[in-house]
XYZ file of C-alpha atoms in Angstrom:
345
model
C -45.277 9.574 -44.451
C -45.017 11.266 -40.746
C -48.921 9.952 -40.641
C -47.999 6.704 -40.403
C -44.540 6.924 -38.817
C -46.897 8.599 -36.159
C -49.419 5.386 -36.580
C -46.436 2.872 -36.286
C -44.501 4.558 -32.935
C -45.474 2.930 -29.783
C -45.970 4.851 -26.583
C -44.164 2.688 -23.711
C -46.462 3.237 -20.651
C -44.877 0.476 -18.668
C -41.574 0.561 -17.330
C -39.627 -1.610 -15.346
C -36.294 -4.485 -15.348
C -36.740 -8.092 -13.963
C -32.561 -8.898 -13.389
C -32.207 -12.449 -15.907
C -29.090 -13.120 -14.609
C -26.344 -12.412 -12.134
C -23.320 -9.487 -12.300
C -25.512 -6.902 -13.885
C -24.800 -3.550 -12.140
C -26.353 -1.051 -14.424
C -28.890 -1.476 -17.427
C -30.343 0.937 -20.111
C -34.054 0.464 -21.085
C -34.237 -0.277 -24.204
C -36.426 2.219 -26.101
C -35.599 2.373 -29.637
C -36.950 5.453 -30.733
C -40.257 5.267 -28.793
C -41.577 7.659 -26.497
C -42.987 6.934 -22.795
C -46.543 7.670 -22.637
C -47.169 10.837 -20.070
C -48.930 8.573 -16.569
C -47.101 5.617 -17.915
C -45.829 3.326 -14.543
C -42.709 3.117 -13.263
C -41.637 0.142 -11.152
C -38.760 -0.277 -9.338
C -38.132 -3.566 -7.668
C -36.656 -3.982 -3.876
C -32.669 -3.925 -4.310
C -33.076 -1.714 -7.599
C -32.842 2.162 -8.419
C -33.893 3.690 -11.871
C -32.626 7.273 -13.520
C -33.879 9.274 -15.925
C -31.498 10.699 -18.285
C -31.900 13.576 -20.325
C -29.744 14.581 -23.322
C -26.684 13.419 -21.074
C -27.923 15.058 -18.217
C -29.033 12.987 -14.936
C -32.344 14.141 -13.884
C -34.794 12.175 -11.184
C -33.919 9.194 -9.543
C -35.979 6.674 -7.874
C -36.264 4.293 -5.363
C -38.310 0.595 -5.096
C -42.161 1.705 -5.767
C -44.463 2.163 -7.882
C -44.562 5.856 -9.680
C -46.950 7.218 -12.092
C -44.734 9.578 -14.466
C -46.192 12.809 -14.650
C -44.711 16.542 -14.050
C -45.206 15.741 -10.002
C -42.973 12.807 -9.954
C -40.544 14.191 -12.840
C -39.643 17.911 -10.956
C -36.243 17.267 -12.683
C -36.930 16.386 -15.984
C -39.663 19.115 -15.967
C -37.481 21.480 -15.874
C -35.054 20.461 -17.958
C -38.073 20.059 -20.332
C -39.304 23.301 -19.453
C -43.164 21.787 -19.689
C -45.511 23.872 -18.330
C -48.158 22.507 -15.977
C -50.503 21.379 -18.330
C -47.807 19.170 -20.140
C -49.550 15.654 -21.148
C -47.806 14.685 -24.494
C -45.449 11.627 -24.381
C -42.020 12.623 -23.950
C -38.507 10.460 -24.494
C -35.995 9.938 -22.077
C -33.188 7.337 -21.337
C -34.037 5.406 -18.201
C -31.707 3.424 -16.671
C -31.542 0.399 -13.917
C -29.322 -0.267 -11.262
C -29.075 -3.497 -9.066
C -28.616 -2.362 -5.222
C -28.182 -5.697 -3.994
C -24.421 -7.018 -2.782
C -22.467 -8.489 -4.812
C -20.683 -11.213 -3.231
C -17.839 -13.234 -2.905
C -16.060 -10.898 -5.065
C -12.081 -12.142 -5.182
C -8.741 -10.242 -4.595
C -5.088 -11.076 -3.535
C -1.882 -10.604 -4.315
C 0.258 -11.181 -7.659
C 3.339 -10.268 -6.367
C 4.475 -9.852 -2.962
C 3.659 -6.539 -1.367
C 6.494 -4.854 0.732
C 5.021 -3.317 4.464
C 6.638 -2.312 7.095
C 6.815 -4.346 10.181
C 8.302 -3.808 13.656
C 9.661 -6.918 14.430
C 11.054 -7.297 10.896
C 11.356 -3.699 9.743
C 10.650 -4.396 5.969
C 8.600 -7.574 4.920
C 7.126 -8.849 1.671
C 3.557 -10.767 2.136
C 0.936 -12.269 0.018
C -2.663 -12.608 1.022
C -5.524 -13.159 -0.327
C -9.519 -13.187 0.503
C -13.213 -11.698 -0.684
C -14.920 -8.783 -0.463
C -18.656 -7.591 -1.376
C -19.715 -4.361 -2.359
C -23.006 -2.536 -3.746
C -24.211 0.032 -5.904
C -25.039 2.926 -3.452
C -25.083 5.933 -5.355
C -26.883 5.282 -8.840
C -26.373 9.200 -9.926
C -22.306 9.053 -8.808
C -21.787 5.711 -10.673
C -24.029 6.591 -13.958
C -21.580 9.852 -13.930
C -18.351 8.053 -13.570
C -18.202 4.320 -14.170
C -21.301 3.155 -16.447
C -21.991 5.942 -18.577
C -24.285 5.109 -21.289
C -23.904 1.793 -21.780
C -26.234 -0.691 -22.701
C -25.400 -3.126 -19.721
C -22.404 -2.710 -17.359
C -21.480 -6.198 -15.296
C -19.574 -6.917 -12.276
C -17.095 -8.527 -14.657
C -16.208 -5.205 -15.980
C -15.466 -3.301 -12.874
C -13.487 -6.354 -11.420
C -10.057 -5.225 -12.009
C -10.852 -2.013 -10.931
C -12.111 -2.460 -7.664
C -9.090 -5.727 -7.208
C -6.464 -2.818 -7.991
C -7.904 -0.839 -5.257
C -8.057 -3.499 -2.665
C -4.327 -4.405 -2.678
C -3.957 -0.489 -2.840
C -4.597 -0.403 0.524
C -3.242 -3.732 1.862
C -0.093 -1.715 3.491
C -1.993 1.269 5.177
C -4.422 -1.745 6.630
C -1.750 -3.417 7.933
C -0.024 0.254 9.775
C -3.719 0.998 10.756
C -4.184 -2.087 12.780
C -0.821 -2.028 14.561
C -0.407 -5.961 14.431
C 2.919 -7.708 13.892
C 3.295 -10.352 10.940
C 3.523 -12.790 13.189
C -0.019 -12.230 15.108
C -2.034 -11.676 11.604
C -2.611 -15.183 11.181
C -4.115 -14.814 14.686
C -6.104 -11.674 13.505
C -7.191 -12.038 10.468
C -10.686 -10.450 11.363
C -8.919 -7.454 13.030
C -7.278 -6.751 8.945
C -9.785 -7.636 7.674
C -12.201 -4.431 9.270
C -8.824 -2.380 8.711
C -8.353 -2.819 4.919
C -12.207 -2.164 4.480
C -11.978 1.018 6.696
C -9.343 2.237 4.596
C -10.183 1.167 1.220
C -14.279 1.936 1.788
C -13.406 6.038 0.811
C -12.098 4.995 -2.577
C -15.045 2.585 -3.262
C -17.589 5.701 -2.541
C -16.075 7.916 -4.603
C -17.221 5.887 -8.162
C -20.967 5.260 -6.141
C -20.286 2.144 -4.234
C -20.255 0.919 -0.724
C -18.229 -2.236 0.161
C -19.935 -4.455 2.706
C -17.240 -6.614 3.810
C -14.085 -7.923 3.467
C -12.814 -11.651 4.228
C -9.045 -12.338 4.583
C -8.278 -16.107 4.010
C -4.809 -16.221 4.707
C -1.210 -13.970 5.253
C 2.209 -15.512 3.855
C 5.447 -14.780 3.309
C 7.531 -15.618 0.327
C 9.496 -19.109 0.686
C 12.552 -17.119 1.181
C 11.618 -15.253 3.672
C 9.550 -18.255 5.497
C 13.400 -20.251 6.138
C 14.178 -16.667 7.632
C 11.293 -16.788 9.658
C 11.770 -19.856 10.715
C 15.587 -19.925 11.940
C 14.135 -16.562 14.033
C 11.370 -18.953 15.564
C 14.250 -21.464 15.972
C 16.212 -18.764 17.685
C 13.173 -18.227 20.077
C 12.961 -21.401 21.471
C 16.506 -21.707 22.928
C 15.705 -18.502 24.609
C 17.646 -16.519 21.918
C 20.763 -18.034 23.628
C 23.038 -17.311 20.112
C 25.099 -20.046 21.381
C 23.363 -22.832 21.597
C 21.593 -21.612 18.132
C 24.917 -21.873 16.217
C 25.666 -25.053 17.796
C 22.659 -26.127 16.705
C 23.048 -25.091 13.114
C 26.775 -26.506 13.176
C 24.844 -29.730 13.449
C 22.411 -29.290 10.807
C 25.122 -28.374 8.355
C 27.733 -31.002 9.386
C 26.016 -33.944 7.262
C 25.500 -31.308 3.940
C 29.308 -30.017 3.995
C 29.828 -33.958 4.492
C 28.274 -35.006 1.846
C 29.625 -32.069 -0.959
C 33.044 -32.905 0.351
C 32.737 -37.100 -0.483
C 31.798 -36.371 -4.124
C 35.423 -37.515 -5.023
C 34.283 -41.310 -4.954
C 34.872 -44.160 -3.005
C 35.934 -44.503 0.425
C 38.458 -42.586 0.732
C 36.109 -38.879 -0.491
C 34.069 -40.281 2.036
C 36.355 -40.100 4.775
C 37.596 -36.864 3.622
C 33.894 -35.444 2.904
C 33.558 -36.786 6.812
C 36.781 -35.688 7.950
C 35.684 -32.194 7.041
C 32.415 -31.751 8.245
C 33.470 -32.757 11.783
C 36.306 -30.750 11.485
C 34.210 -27.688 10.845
C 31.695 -28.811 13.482
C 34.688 -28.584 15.843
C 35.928 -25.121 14.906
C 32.234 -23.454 15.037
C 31.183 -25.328 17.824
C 34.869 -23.922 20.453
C 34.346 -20.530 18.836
C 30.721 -20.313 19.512
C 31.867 -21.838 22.654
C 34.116 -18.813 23.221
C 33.300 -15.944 21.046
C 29.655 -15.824 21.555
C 29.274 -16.317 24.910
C 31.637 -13.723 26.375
C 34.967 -15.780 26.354
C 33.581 -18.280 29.136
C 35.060 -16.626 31.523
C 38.377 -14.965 33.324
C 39.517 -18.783 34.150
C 39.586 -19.468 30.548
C 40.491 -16.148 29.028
C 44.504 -17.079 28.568
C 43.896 -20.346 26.790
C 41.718 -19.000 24.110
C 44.261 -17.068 21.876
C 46.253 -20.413 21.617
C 43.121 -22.285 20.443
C 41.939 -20.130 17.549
C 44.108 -19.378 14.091
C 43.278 -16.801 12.146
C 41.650 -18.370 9.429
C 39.047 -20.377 11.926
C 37.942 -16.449 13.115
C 37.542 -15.108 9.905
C 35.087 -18.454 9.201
C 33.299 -17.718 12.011
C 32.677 -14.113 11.416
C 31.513 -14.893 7.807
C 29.115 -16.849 9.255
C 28.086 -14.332 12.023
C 27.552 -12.335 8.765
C 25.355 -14.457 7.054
C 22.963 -14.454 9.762
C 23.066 -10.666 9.962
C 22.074 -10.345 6.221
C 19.599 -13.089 7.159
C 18.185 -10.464 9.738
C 18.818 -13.144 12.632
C 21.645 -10.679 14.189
C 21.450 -7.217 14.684
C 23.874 -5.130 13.388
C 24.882 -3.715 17.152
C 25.106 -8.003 17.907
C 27.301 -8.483 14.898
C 29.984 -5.427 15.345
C 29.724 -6.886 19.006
C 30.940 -10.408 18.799
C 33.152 -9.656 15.726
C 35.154 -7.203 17.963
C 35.528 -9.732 20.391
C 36.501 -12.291 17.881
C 39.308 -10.141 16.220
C 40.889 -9.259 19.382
C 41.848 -13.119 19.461
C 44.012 -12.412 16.446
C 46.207 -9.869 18.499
């Protein structure tokens, strides 16, 4: 019976992977209880790397080439062998592939929006998103820690992994380049090198080397885009707070209209009318007055007599809004509201 299990077993003398398809980092040769034939060949393709395995234990590791497998080219395996020098039996051994070559257009972004610190805004949620491409560098690190003895191990497998660790990084990218929210639409290419300085260690440590990393594009949340854009709104009246309220007044004169006429007919109308201009009026002399320093010693005396209480205390809820908004500062706020209550006296 071990005659012809002897007769039967096939000595494998040639050894090598042609890659059928795309995403396959590592792959195991299959040898099904054959042994390779001592001076058997070994090739190894451009953008590929083979290992020998033995009983768990990595042992030599090649390069593209062509190798004739004998105790000279297997020092490793040798030893763990112990053959002596005139070793010429086959032997077994796992022997595994790895594809070198990049693997591109690999995606990541953001799920949820990703809280950095920024210092025009001081705290700031983004999203972004973009590619990345990475290889297999290290064939002995990422046998040990990622692919293990696997059969085939696919880009598809490690995805997650490697996504996780991009957005890991997205906030120490951003602090590393030093470039407000504002100018990273601008300098995209700039975050990009950034995040793959920073996240490149993390990648090395499981045998890979990222090539690159693309970032498409930089957003806020909606809520905090209407934020950004009353502070861009701000900007272009010279930050005059003024002539900014004013020009909110406006916007919001037609809305408070409109939610005040929903009694019906003409006469809600009028009132829903009646209202809005009324409040335009009040915001519009105490923005007047308030915000820009009282107008002056001429018109000092005349302003107590102008304002009742309950038109400041509108106007400070609304310098309050726009200081939870982060349009005022809190030094602005306690500022204007000071000079707002002294009215009341």
């Amino acid at each position: 019976m071990a005659l012809m299990d002897f007769i039967k077993k096939q000595f494998i003398d040639i050894l090598e992977w042609t890659e059928g398809d795309d995403g396959t980092l590592a792959w195991r040769y299959p040898m099904a209880g054959n042994e390779i034939q001592y001076g058997g060949s070994l090739t190894v393709r451009e953008s590929q790397m083979a290992v020998f395995v033995n009983e768990g234990k990595v042992a030599d590791v090649f390069g593209p080439g062509m190798y004739k497998l004998t105790t000279q080219t297997l020092p490793v395996l040798t030893y763990l062998k112990n053959w002596d020098k005139l070793f010429q039996s086959p032997f077994k051994s796992d022997v595994y592939f790895f594809s070198t070559r990049q693997q591109i257009d690999q995606r990541w972004g953001t799920t949820q929006p990703v809280t950095i610190r920024d210092k025009d805004f001081g705290a700031v949620r983004l999203r972004a998103f973009g590619n990345y491409a990475y290889r297999v560098a290290d064939p002995k690190l990422f046998h040990t820690e990622i692919s293990g003895t696997r059969e085939r191990y696919t880009v598809a497998d490690l995805d997650g992994q490697l996504r996780a660790l991009m957005l890991q990084h997205i906030s120490d990218a951003v602090a590393s380049s030093g470039v407000p929210f504002l100018d990273l639409a601008a300098n995209q290419v700039e975050f990009a090198q950034q995040l793959a300085t920073v996240t490149a260690p993390a990648f090395e440590k499981i045998g890979l080397k990222l090539e690159g990393v693309t970032v498409q594009n930089v957003s806020l949340p909606e809520e905090l885009q209407k934020v950004l854009d009353q502070k861009i709104g701000m900007g272009m009246v010279g930050g005059d707070m003024g002539k900014f309220m004013q020009y909110q007044t406006a916007q919001a004169i037609p809305k408070f209209a409109e939610g005040g006429g929903q009694g019906g007919g003409i006469a809600g109308d009028a009132m829903g009318l009646g209202a809005g201009v009324a409040l335009g009026q009040v915001l519009a002399q105490n923005l007047q007055q308030g915000l820009q320093g009282g107008g002056g010693a001429a018109a000092a005396p005349a302003a107590p007599a102008a304002i009742a209480p309950d038109q400041v205390m509108a106007t400070i809820e609304k310098l309050a809004d726009l200081k939870a908004k982060g349009i005022l500062t809190d030094e602005e706020f306690a500022a204007k509201k000071a000079e707002l209550l002294k009215k009341l006296v």
